[in-house]
Short mmCIF file of C-alpha atoms in Angstrom, two decimals:
data_model
loop_
_atom_site.label_atom_id
_atom_site.label_comp_id
_atom_site.label_asym_id
_atom_site.label_seq_id
_atom_site.Cartn_x
_atom_site.Cartn_y
_atom_site.Cartn_z
CA TYR A 1 -8.56 -21.36 18.47
CA SER A 2 -4.85 -20.55 18.65
CA ARG A 3 -3.89 -24.20 18.28
CA LEU A 4 -6.07 -24.51 15.19
CA CYS A 5 -4.53 -21.40 13.59
CA GLY A 6 -0.95 -22.16 14.66
CA LEU A 7 -0.38 -25.67 13.40
CA PRO A 8 2.72 -27.93 13.72
CA VAL A 9 5.85 -26.41 12.19
CA ARG A 10 8.86 -27.33 10.12
CA ARG A 11 12.27 -25.70 10.03
CA SER A 12 13.27 -23.02 7.56
CA HIS A 13 15.78 -20.17 7.18
CA GLY A 14 13.59 -17.12 6.67
CA GLY A 15 11.96 -14.45 8.72
CA SER A 16 12.89 -10.96 9.78
CA TRP A 17 14.52 -9.91 13.01
CA MET A 18 14.44 -6.43 14.51
CA ARG A 19 17.87 -6.11 16.16
CA LEU A 20 20.37 -3.30 16.60
CA THR A 21 23.94 -3.98 15.52
CA ARG A 22 26.88 -1.60 15.47
CA ALA A 23 26.48 -1.22 11.70
CA GLY A 24 22.78 -0.48 12.11
CA PHE A 25 23.43 2.10 14.81
CA LEU A 26 26.07 3.89 12.73
CA LEU A 27 23.88 3.80 9.64
CA GLY A 28 20.98 5.20 11.66
CA LEU A 29 23.18 8.04 12.90
CA ALA A 30 24.22 8.74 9.31
CA VAL A 31 20.60 8.90 8.14
CA ALA A 32 19.59 11.19 11.00
CA GLY A 33 22.66 13.37 10.46
CA LEU A 34 22.08 13.75 6.74
CA ALA A 35 18.39 14.52 7.28
CA ASN A 36 19.30 17.09 9.93
CA THR A 37 21.75 18.70 7.49
CA ALA A 38 19.05 18.78 4.81
CA ALA A 39 16.71 20.56 7.23
CA PHE A 40 19.40 23.07 8.23
CA LEU A 41 20.29 23.85 4.60
CA SER A 42 16.60 24.24 3.78
CA ILE A 43 16.28 26.87 6.51
CA LEU A 44 19.24 28.69 4.92
CA ASP A 45 17.40 28.71 1.53
CA ALA A 46 19.87 26.24 -0.01
CA ALA A 47 17.07 23.98 -1.24
CA ARG A 48 19.00 22.44 -4.14
CA VAL A 49 21.81 21.22 -1.92
CA ALA A 50 19.35 20.25 0.80
CA ALA A 51 17.44 18.07 -1.68
CA LEU A 52 20.62 16.11 -2.45
CA PHE A 53 21.19 15.47 1.26
CA ALA A 54 17.54 14.42 1.62
CA VAL A 55 17.84 11.98 -1.30
CA THR A 56 20.99 10.45 0.20
CA ALA A 57 19.40 10.18 3.64
CA SER A 58 16.29 8.53 2.17
CA ALA A 59 18.32 5.97 0.22
CA LEU A 60 20.35 5.08 3.31
CA GLY A 61 17.11 4.93 5.29
CA ILE A 62 15.86 2.15 3.02
CA PHE A 63 19.09 0.21 3.58
CA LEU A 64 18.71 0.81 7.31
CA GLY A 65 15.28 -0.81 7.14
CA ARG A 66 16.81 -3.76 5.30
CA LEU A 67 19.60 -4.06 7.86
CA LEU A 68 17.27 -3.96 10.86
CA THR A 69 14.63 -6.33 9.49
CA GLY A 70 16.89 -8.69 7.56
CA SER A 71 15.13 -8.47 4.18
CA TYR A 72 13.46 -6.24 1.62
CA THR A 73 10.10 -8.02 1.56
CA ASN A 74 8.52 -6.54 4.64
CA PHE A 75 6.23 -3.69 5.68
CA THR A 76 9.02 -1.45 7.00
CA VAL A 77 11.16 -1.41 3.85
CA ILE A 78 8.11 -0.90 1.63
CA PHE A 79 7.02 1.99 3.88
CA LEU A 80 10.45 3.63 3.67
CA ALA A 81 10.75 3.14 -0.09
CA PHE A 82 7.37 4.65 -0.93
CA GLY A 83 7.91 7.37 1.65
CA SER A 84 10.96 8.44 -0.34
CA LEU A 85 9.08 8.35 -3.65
CA TYR A 86 6.14 10.35 -2.37
CA GLY A 87 8.29 12.72 -0.36
CA LEU A 88 10.96 13.59 -2.92
CA SER A 89 9.35 13.33 -6.37
CA GLY A 90 7.57 16.68 -6.03
CA PRO A 91 10.49 18.72 -4.66
CA LEU A 92 12.91 17.31 -7.25
CA ALA A 93 10.48 18.12 -10.07
CA ALA A 94 10.10 21.66 -8.72
CA LEU A 95 13.86 22.17 -8.44
CA TYR A 96 15.16 20.36 -11.51
CA GLY A 97 12.14 19.72 -13.75
CA GLU A 98 9.02 21.40 -15.03
CA GLY A 99 7.23 21.36 -11.70
CA LEU A 100 3.89 19.86 -10.70
CA PRO A 101 0.57 19.70 -12.59
CA SER A 102 -1.10 23.07 -13.02
CA VAL A 103 -3.77 22.27 -10.42
CA PHE A 104 -1.24 23.08 -7.69
CA PRO A 105 -0.42 26.76 -7.14
CA ARG A 106 3.00 28.39 -7.29
CA PRO A 107 5.54 29.47 -6.06
CA TYR A 108 6.96 26.22 -4.74
CA LEU A 109 8.15 26.44 -1.13
CA VAL A 110 10.55 23.53 -1.52
CA GLY A 111 12.77 24.49 1.40
CA GLU A 112 9.87 24.61 3.85
CA PHE A 113 8.64 21.21 2.70
CA LEU A 114 12.11 19.63 2.95
CA VAL A 115 12.37 20.80 6.56
CA HIS A 116 9.26 18.82 7.44
CA TYR A 117 10.25 15.84 5.30
CA SER A 118 13.62 15.72 7.07
CA LEU A 119 11.94 15.89 10.47
CA ALA A 120 9.72 12.97 9.48
CA LEU A 121 12.76 10.96 8.36
CA ILE A 122 14.58 11.72 11.62
CA GLY A 123 11.54 10.66 13.66
CA THR A 124 11.21 7.42 11.67
CA THR A 125 14.91 6.59 12.01
CA VAL A 126 15.03 7.21 15.75
CA GLY A 127 11.87 5.15 16.26
CA LEU A 128 13.28 2.17 14.37
CA LEU A 129 16.56 2.35 16.30
CA VAL A 130 14.70 2.45 19.61
CA VAL A 131 12.69 -0.67 18.75
CA ALA A 132 15.79 -2.47 17.49
CA ALA A 133 17.64 -1.65 20.72
CA LEU A 134 15.02 -3.38 22.86
CA LYS A 135 15.40 -6.92 24.17
CA LYS A 136 16.19 -9.38 21.40
CA PRO A 137 13.40 -11.72 20.19
CA ASP A 138 13.41 -15.33 21.29
CA ARG A 139 14.08 -16.73 17.81
CA LEU A 140 17.26 -15.94 15.92
CA PRO A 141 17.81 -15.64 12.15
CA GLY A 142 18.24 -19.04 10.57
CA LYS A 143 16.27 -20.72 13.34
CA THR A 144 12.79 -19.55 12.48
CA SER A 145 10.09 -22.09 11.67
CA VAL A 146 7.34 -22.17 9.12
CA PRO A 147 3.80 -23.21 10.07
CA ALA A 148 2.74 -26.26 8.10
CA TRP A 149 -0.47 -24.69 6.85
CA ASP A 150 -2.27 -26.82 4.31
CA GLY A 151 -1.40 -25.05 1.05
CA ARG A 152 -4.25 -26.75 -0.79
CA VAL A 153 -6.80 -25.29 1.62
CA LEU A 154 -5.23 -21.85 1.28
CA LEU A 155 -5.38 -22.18 -2.49
CA VAL A 156 -9.06 -23.16 -2.51
CA LEU A 157 -9.86 -20.23 -0.22
CA ALA A 158 -7.91 -17.85 -2.46
CA HIS A 159 -10.00 -18.95 -5.46
CA ILE A 160 -13.24 -18.71 -3.46
CA PHE A 161 -12.53 -15.19 -2.24
CA ALA A 162 -11.39 -14.11 -5.74
CA THR A 163 -14.74 -15.27 -7.07
CA VAL A 164 -16.57 -13.48 -4.26
CA ALA A 165 -14.64 -10.26 -4.97
CA SER A 166 -15.53 -10.41 -8.67
CA LEU A 167 -19.21 -11.03 -7.85
CA MET A 168 -19.17 -8.10 -5.44
CA GLU A 169 -17.67 -5.82 -8.05
CA GLY A 170 -20.22 -7.06 -10.59
CA ILE A 171 -23.08 -6.17 -8.25
CA ASN A 172 -21.61 -2.72 -7.57
CA PHE A 173 -21.09 -2.29 -11.32
CA ILE A 174 -24.72 -3.09 -12.14
CA ARG A 175 -26.13 -0.98 -9.30
CA VAL A 176 -24.30 2.21 -10.34
CA GLY A 177 -25.35 1.98 -13.99
CA GLY A 178 -22.92 -0.32 -15.78
CA TRP A 179 -20.59 0.63 -18.62
CA GLU A 180 -21.96 4.13 -19.01
CA VAL A 181 -20.79 5.12 -15.53
CA LEU A 182 -17.58 3.08 -15.76
CA LEU A 183 -16.54 4.87 -18.95
CA ALA A 184 -17.26 8.24 -17.34
CA GLY A 185 -13.97 7.87 -15.50
CA LYS A 186 -12.49 6.95 -12.16
CA ALA A 187 -13.91 9.87 -10.19
CA ALA A 188 -17.47 9.40 -11.50
CA TYR A 189 -17.50 5.62 -11.06
CA GLN A 190 -15.95 5.52 -7.58
CA SER A 191 -18.15 8.38 -6.44
CA ALA A 192 -21.25 6.51 -7.64
CA VAL A 193 -20.12 3.36 -5.84
CA SER A 194 -19.36 5.26 -2.63
CA GLU A 195 -22.85 6.76 -2.65
CA LEU A 196 -24.59 3.37 -2.71
CA THR A 197 -26.54 2.53 0.44
CA PHE A 198 -24.48 -0.62 0.92
CA THR A 199 -21.23 -1.00 -1.01
CA PHE A 200 -19.60 -4.41 -1.25
CA PRO A 201 -15.87 -4.23 -0.31
CA SER A 202 -14.65 -6.03 -3.43
CA GLU A 203 -11.23 -4.40 -3.29
CA MET A 204 -10.46 -5.56 0.25
CA VAL A 205 -11.81 -9.08 -0.39
CA LEU A 206 -9.42 -9.38 -3.33
CA PHE A 207 -6.56 -8.33 -1.05
CA LEU A 208 -7.52 -11.17 1.30
CA SER A 209 -7.65 -13.53 -1.66
CA VAL A 210 -4.23 -12.57 -3.01
CA ALA A 211 -2.69 -12.83 0.47
CA LEU A 212 -3.91 -16.42 0.77
CA LEU A 213 -2.79 -17.12 -2.79
CA GLY A 214 0.74 -15.89 -2.09
CA LEU A 215 1.02 -17.96 1.08
CA ALA A 216 -0.18 -21.05 -0.81
CA LEU A 217 2.12 -20.55 -3.79
CA GLY A 218 5.01 -19.96 -1.42
CA GLN A 219 4.53 -23.51 -0.15
CA PHE A 220 4.42 -24.82 -3.73
CA ALA A 221 7.51 -22.87 -4.82
CA ALA A 222 9.18 -25.95 -6.27
CA SER A 223 6.04 -27.12 -8.09
CA ARG A 224 5.13 -26.23 -11.65
CA ARG A 225 1.46 -26.21 -10.65
CA LYS A 226 1.85 -22.77 -9.12
CA PHE A 227 1.70 -21.13 -12.56
CA GLY A 228 -1.54 -22.91 -13.42
CA ASN A 229 -3.08 -21.95 -10.10
CA LEU A 230 -1.97 -18.35 -10.58
CA LEU A 231 -3.63 -18.35 -13.99
CA ILE A 232 -6.87 -19.74 -12.54
CA TRP A 233 -6.85 -17.04 -9.84
CA THR A 234 -6.28 -14.35 -12.47
CA LEU A 235 -9.22 -15.59 -14.54
CA LEU A 236 -11.48 -15.61 -11.48
CA SER A 237 -10.37 -12.06 -10.62
CA THR A 238 -10.67 -10.77 -14.19
CA PRO A 239 -13.87 -8.69 -13.74
CA LEU A 240 -12.33 -6.70 -10.90
CA LEU A 241 -8.89 -6.43 -12.49
CA VAL A 242 -10.34 -5.25 -15.80
CA SER A 243 -12.42 -2.55 -14.11
CA TRP A 244 -9.28 -1.32 -12.34
CA MET A 245 -7.38 -1.20 -15.63
CA VAL A 246 -10.16 0.66 -17.43
CA LEU A 247 -10.34 3.19 -14.60
CA GLY A 248 -6.57 3.44 -14.37
CA ARG A 249 -6.55 2.45 -10.69
CA ARG A 250 -2.84 1.81 -10.48
CA ILE A 251 -2.62 1.92 -6.71
CA GLU A 252 -5.01 -1.01 -6.29
CA LEU A 253 -3.18 -3.03 -8.95
CA LEU A 254 0.14 -2.22 -7.30
CA ASP A 255 -1.22 -3.18 -3.88
CA THR A 256 -2.30 -6.54 -5.28
CA LEU A 257 1.12 -7.27 -6.78
CA VAL A 258 3.01 -6.20 -3.66
CA ILE A 259 0.80 -8.33 -1.39
CA LEU A 260 1.33 -11.33 -3.67
CA PHE A 261 5.09 -10.72 -3.72
CA VAL A 262 5.47 -10.36 0.05
CA ALA A 263 3.16 -13.32 0.72
CA TYR A 264 5.05 -15.56 -1.71
CA PHE A 265 8.32 -14.78 0.09
CA PHE A 266 6.75 -14.58 3.56
CA TRP A 267 8.94 -17.34 5.02
CA ARG A 268 11.95 -17.05 2.70
CA PRO A 269 12.29 -13.29 2.26
CA VAL A 270 14.31 -11.55 -0.43
CA LYS A 271 17.56 -10.38 1.14
CA ALA A 272 19.31 -8.93 -1.92
CA VAL A 273 18.17 -6.78 -4.83
CA THR A 274 19.41 -8.45 -8.00
CA THR A 275 19.37 -7.21 -11.58
CA ARG A 276 16.29 -9.32 -12.21
CA TRP A 277 14.31 -7.55 -9.50
CA LEU A 278 15.46 -4.15 -10.74
CA LEU A 279 14.32 -4.98 -14.28
CA ILE A 280 10.95 -6.25 -13.02
CA GLY A 281 10.52 -3.07 -11.00
CA LEU A 282 11.40 -0.91 -14.01
CA PHE A 283 8.98 -2.83 -16.23
CA LEU A 284 6.16 -2.44 -13.71
CA TYR A 285 6.83 1.29 -13.29
CA VAL A 286 6.70 1.89 -17.04
CA GLY A 287 3.55 -0.20 -17.34
CA PHE A 288 1.74 1.54 -14.52
CA ALA A 289 2.86 4.96 -15.76
CA ALA A 290 1.47 4.22 -19.22
CA LEU A 291 -1.78 2.89 -17.73
CA TYR A 292 -2.26 6.13 -15.79
CA ALA A 293 -1.65 8.22 -18.89
CA ILE A 294 -4.08 6.29 -21.15
CA ARG A 295 -6.89 5.59 -18.68
CA GLY A 296 -9.09 8.17 -20.35
CA PHE A 297 -8.76 6.36 -23.70
CA LEU A 298 -8.71 2.69 -22.70
CA GLY A 299 -12.39 2.35 -21.83
CA TYR A 300 -13.46 3.95 -25.12
CA ALA A 301 -11.18 1.63 -27.10
CA LEU A 302 -12.42 -1.49 -25.33
CA THR A 303 -16.10 -0.71 -25.87
CA THR A 304 -16.02 0.69 -29.41
CA GLY A 305 -13.12 -1.22 -30.89
CA ASP A 306 -11.66 2.07 -32.13
CA TRP A 307 -8.05 2.07 -30.96
CA SER A 308 -6.90 5.01 -33.09
CA PRO A 309 -7.23 7.69 -30.34
CA LEU A 310 -5.27 5.47 -27.96
CA SER A 311 -2.62 4.78 -30.58
CA ALA A 312 -2.29 8.46 -31.39
CA ARG A 313 -1.95 9.26 -27.69
CA ILE A 314 0.84 6.74 -27.19
CA ASN A 315 2.73 8.00 -30.25
CA GLU A 316 2.79 11.61 -29.08
CA PRO A 317 6.36 12.75 -28.31
CA GLU A 318 5.34 14.28 -24.99
CA PHE A 319 3.38 11.21 -23.86
CA TRP A 320 6.19 9.17 -22.35
CA ILE A 321 7.97 12.19 -20.88
CA SER A 322 4.85 13.15 -19.00
CA ALA A 323 3.84 9.58 -18.11
CA LEU A 324 7.22 8.58 -16.68
CA ASN A 325 7.58 11.73 -14.57
CA PRO A 326 6.53 10.62 -11.06
CA ALA A 327 5.72 14.18 -10.00
CA ALA A 328 3.13 14.44 -12.80
CA ASN A 329 0.93 11.86 -11.07
CA GLU A 330 0.12 10.96 -7.47
CA PHE A 331 3.77 10.85 -6.37
CA GLY A 332 3.84 14.64 -6.56
CA SER A 333 0.58 15.15 -4.66
CA PRO A 334 2.00 15.17 -1.09
CA PHE A 335 4.31 18.07 -1.93
CA GLY A 336 1.63 19.80 -4.01
CA ASN A 337 -0.91 19.61 -1.18
CA PHE A 338 1.59 20.67 1.47
CA ASN A 339 2.73 23.58 -0.68
CA THR A 340 -0.88 24.65 -1.28
CA HIS A 341 -1.51 24.76 2.46
CA LEU A 342 1.67 26.72 3.12
CA LEU A 343 0.69 29.32 0.53
CA LEU A 344 -2.98 29.76 1.48
CA ARG A 345 -3.19 28.63 5.13
CA GLU A 346 -6.98 28.56 5.29
CA LEU A 347 -7.27 25.56 7.63
CA ASN A 348 -7.03 26.41 11.31
CA GLU A 349 -4.00 25.09 13.19
CA PRO A 350 -3.27 23.28 15.40
CA ARG A 351 -5.93 20.56 15.61
CA TYR A 352 -4.23 18.54 18.40
CA GLY A 353 -5.12 15.12 17.00
CA GLU A 354 -8.70 15.91 16.02
CA THR A 355 -8.22 14.66 12.45
CA TYR A 356 -6.87 11.32 13.71
CA LEU A 357 -9.93 10.84 15.90
CA THR A 358 -12.22 11.75 13.01
CA GLY A 359 -10.43 9.18 10.86
CA LEU A 360 -11.57 6.43 13.20
CA THR A 361 -15.11 6.95 11.91
CA ILE A 362 -14.24 6.27 8.26
CA PRO A 363 -15.33 2.58 8.26
CA ILE A 364 -18.82 3.55 9.52
CA PRO A 365 -21.22 3.79 6.53
CA ARG A 366 -23.15 7.03 6.12
CA PHE A 367 -26.45 5.19 5.95
CA ILE A 368 -25.76 4.27 9.59
CA TRP A 369 -24.33 7.65 10.63
CA ALA A 370 -25.62 10.29 8.24
CA ASP A 371 -23.93 13.20 10.05
CA LYS A 372 -20.56 11.49 10.30
CA PRO A 373 -17.70 14.05 10.60
CA GLN A 374 -15.91 14.86 7.36
CA SER A 375 -12.41 13.42 7.10
CA ILE A 376 -9.47 15.79 6.77
CA THR A 377 -8.86 14.60 3.20
CA TYR A 378 -12.20 15.96 1.95
CA GLU A 379 -12.12 18.95 4.30
CA PHE A 380 -8.83 19.86 2.66
CA ARG A 381 -10.27 19.33 -0.83
CA ASP A 382 -13.35 21.46 -0.14
CA THR A 383 -11.16 24.22 1.31
CA TYR A 384 -8.49 24.44 -1.40
CA PHE A 385 -9.88 22.57 -4.42
CA SER A 386 -13.64 22.98 -4.11
CA ASP A 387 -14.18 22.61 -7.87
CA TRP A 388 -12.98 18.99 -7.65
CA ALA A 389 -16.04 18.09 -5.59
CA GLU A 390 -18.16 18.70 -8.70
CA ARG A 391 -16.37 15.81 -10.46
CA GLY A 392 -17.48 13.31 -7.87
CA ALA A 393 -17.82 12.65 -4.17
CA ILE A 394 -14.38 11.05 -3.91
CA ALA A 395 -12.55 13.22 -6.46
CA GLY A 396 -9.60 15.20 -5.15
CA THR A 397 -5.85 15.69 -5.12
CA ALA A 398 -5.23 12.98 -2.49
CA PHE A 399 -3.59 14.26 0.70
CA SER A 400 -0.37 14.00 2.72
CA SER A 401 0.51 12.28 5.98
CA LEU A 402 3.13 14.99 6.54
CA LEU A 403 0.47 17.65 6.18
CA GLU A 404 -1.89 15.88 8.59
CA ALA A 405 0.84 15.71 11.24
CA TYR A 406 1.69 19.38 10.64
CA ILE A 407 -1.94 20.53 10.80
CA ASN A 408 -2.38 18.73 14.12
CA PHE A 409 0.86 19.41 15.97
CA GLY A 410 3.06 21.79 13.97
CA LYS A 411 6.71 21.25 13.01
CA ALA A 412 7.78 19.36 16.12
CA GLY A 413 4.68 17.20 15.84
CA VAL A 414 5.82 15.85 12.46
CA ALA A 415 8.87 14.19 14.02
CA VAL A 416 6.81 12.89 16.96
CA VAL A 417 4.07 11.39 14.76
CA TYR A 418 6.57 9.59 12.55
CA PHE A 419 8.48 8.43 15.61
CA ILE A 420 5.28 6.79 16.90
CA VAL A 421 4.60 5.27 13.48
CA ALA A 422 8.13 3.81 13.47
CA LEU A 423 7.56 2.28 16.92
CA ALA A 424 4.39 0.65 15.59
CA MET A 425 6.25 -0.70 12.55
CA GLY A 426 8.99 -2.12 14.73
CA ALA A 427 6.43 -3.83 16.95
CA LEU A 428 4.75 -5.24 13.84
CA GLU A 429 8.01 -6.72 12.55
CA ARG A 430 8.82 -8.29 15.92
CA ALA A 431 5.33 -9.77 16.10
CA ARG A 432 5.81 -11.23 12.63
CA LEU A 433 8.89 -13.08 13.83
CA ARG A 434 7.23 -14.50 16.92
CA SER A 435 3.78 -15.32 15.55
CA LYS A 436 3.01 -18.51 13.67
CA SER A 437 -0.71 -17.77 13.42
CA LEU A 438 -2.40 -17.71 10.05
CA ALA A 439 -4.59 -14.89 11.38
CA PHE A 440 -1.53 -12.71 11.98
CA ALA A 441 -0.06 -13.56 8.57
CA VAL A 442 -3.28 -12.44 6.86
CA PHE A 443 -3.40 -9.31 9.05
CA TYR A 444 0.19 -8.43 8.17
CA LEU A 445 -0.28 -8.97 4.44
CA THR A 446 -3.59 -7.10 4.12
CA LEU A 447 -1.98 -4.20 6.01
CA ILE A 448 0.74 -3.91 3.32
CA PRO A 449 -1.28 -1.41 1.17
CA GLU A 450 -1.09 1.04 4.07
CA ALA A 451 2.71 1.07 3.71
CA ILE A 452 2.19 2.38 0.17
CA THR A 453 -0.73 4.78 0.53
CA PHE A 454 0.08 6.15 3.99
CA HIS A 455 2.22 8.92 2.53
CA ARG A 456 -0.45 10.24 0.15
CA SER A 457 -3.46 10.06 2.44
CA SER A 458 -4.71 10.73 5.94
CA LEU A 459 -4.23 8.06 8.60
CA GLY A 460 -7.89 7.03 8.82
CA MET A 461 -8.51 3.62 10.37
CA PRO A 462 -5.87 1.37 8.76
CA LEU A 463 -6.34 -1.59 11.10
CA PHE A 464 -10.05 -2.14 10.54
CA TRP A 465 -10.12 -4.25 7.38
CA PRO A 466 -6.91 -6.20 8.16
CA LEU A 467 -8.40 -7.24 11.50
CA VAL A 468 -11.71 -8.22 9.90
CA PHE A 469 -10.06 -10.30 7.20
CA ALA A 470 -7.55 -11.85 9.60
CA LEU A 471 -10.50 -13.28 11.51
CA LEU A 472 -12.40 -14.19 8.34
CA GLY A 473 -9.41 -15.83 6.66
CA CYS A 474 -8.44 -17.89 9.69
CA CYS A 475 -11.98 -19.04 10.47
CA SER A 476 -12.55 -19.97 6.82
CA TYR A 477 -9.33 -21.98 6.83
CA VAL A 478 -10.33 -23.89 9.97
CA ILE A 479 -13.81 -24.65 8.64
CA LEU A 480 -12.68 -25.75 5.17
CA ARG A 481 -9.84 -27.85 6.54
CA SER A 482 -12.25 -29.57 8.94
CA LEU A 483 -14.69 -30.26 6.11
CA LEU A 484 -11.99 -31.77 3.92
CA ARG A 485 -10.79 -33.96 6.77
CA GLY A 486 -14.34 -35.20 7.24
CA LEU A 487 -14.66 -36.42 3.63
CA PRO A 488 -14.22 -40.11 2.80
CA GLU A 489 -10.63 -41.00 1.95
CA GLN A 490 -11.31 -41.62 -1.77
CA THR A 491 -13.19 -38.35 -2.18
CA ARG A 492 -10.52 -36.39 -0.27
CA ARG A 493 -7.75 -37.76 -2.50
CA ARG A 494 -9.70 -36.78 -5.61
CA VAL A 495 -10.16 -33.25 -4.25
CA GLU A 496 -6.45 -33.01 -3.44
CA ILE A 497 -5.44 -34.19 -6.91
CA GLU A 498 -7.80 -31.73 -8.61
CA THR A 499 -6.51 -28.91 -6.41
#
């Protein structure tokens, strides 16, 4: 099995490498020192100055991730970047802007939150330094090798799974009631889907598809055919992508793009942020911000052909100010939820890891386990925002990984939990360097969404679907490759040309 998944290799100059250099050690000390200063100033009620130290520490933390891993296109750097966005958008809006959406209560305990954020950053930094200080990997930068996976087989599988994902979403769409439920909004539609006896995992299947697509296109980087194949994949995925756009599901769209990006550069990672990448990032942020702000109008416009409400919404002077403010959307939710708990304190503490154990049951459907324990995300919602449950079974204000660590183990537990998470990330990056298995590549890529959503959710069971699709993707590759090899030579050539 391993020999089939890890095929003969060719030389390349990519890959990441978890190693500790003098520069990395000094930069890690600087990050930890700045974060510690931010925590100390927060205790002294100097929240404005503390926020500046926290911002500086977070920015240097991202560069530390780049220095230790050797590139920007990896799980660790994405985790650190989105951790900064989710951790600092809310406090900065509370200190220097108009604050958070009205659903979150005031006053804002910014200093208390920054103490915990700083502890999390210290724990993450120390964990990464510990992993980097371990014995060096066998392969060095510039001497890594790329498995010679058959890009045509990967491409065919990407198109097959994109089609399957669209069919799955179509079945879910019909079963919940069609356009009427879809146009009722994200909360109503997703709640209806979640309440089905058997829900097809269209979202996760598309993540598998885009991971295979990125790996295939990465092998065809010098070929013009990659644009045509990308267009075909987009057309096959259109039903699912359109439903996400109508519902304003930006996180899923962002996950898809990030997986594609990391997969495309899986063996020749991006090691420098150029002006082009900054402009692409800015364009995507503006686009996703606008999509979030108009999601209540887009479905109506698409079905009725009346675009005037949408046009009026976009032309409002306050529209772009509100849309572009990260704290006005999900980036502010971790601080808003943490602040709500600090003010009301209705959940019992400490839980000593109970919520993490409960999260392991999330993949089990309720039609199998009707009395399955409620996850901390919805326990929190029902405790502090009970009116949101009336909007739908999955409606809520998201959650916070910081808050989950705090609820379980208190202040010191925040640093410990993030330290353990950093150890796991370091082990993941080292495994990426050593492994040439297609199964591991699929696992790594389908785990990427966790690097984004970890900070605004509970831990749950993040490894379940990546493990399932790692096995599925690898087995499908072996089967399809064997079938193509078994075809007559003339037929196989025709298939290859058409691909």
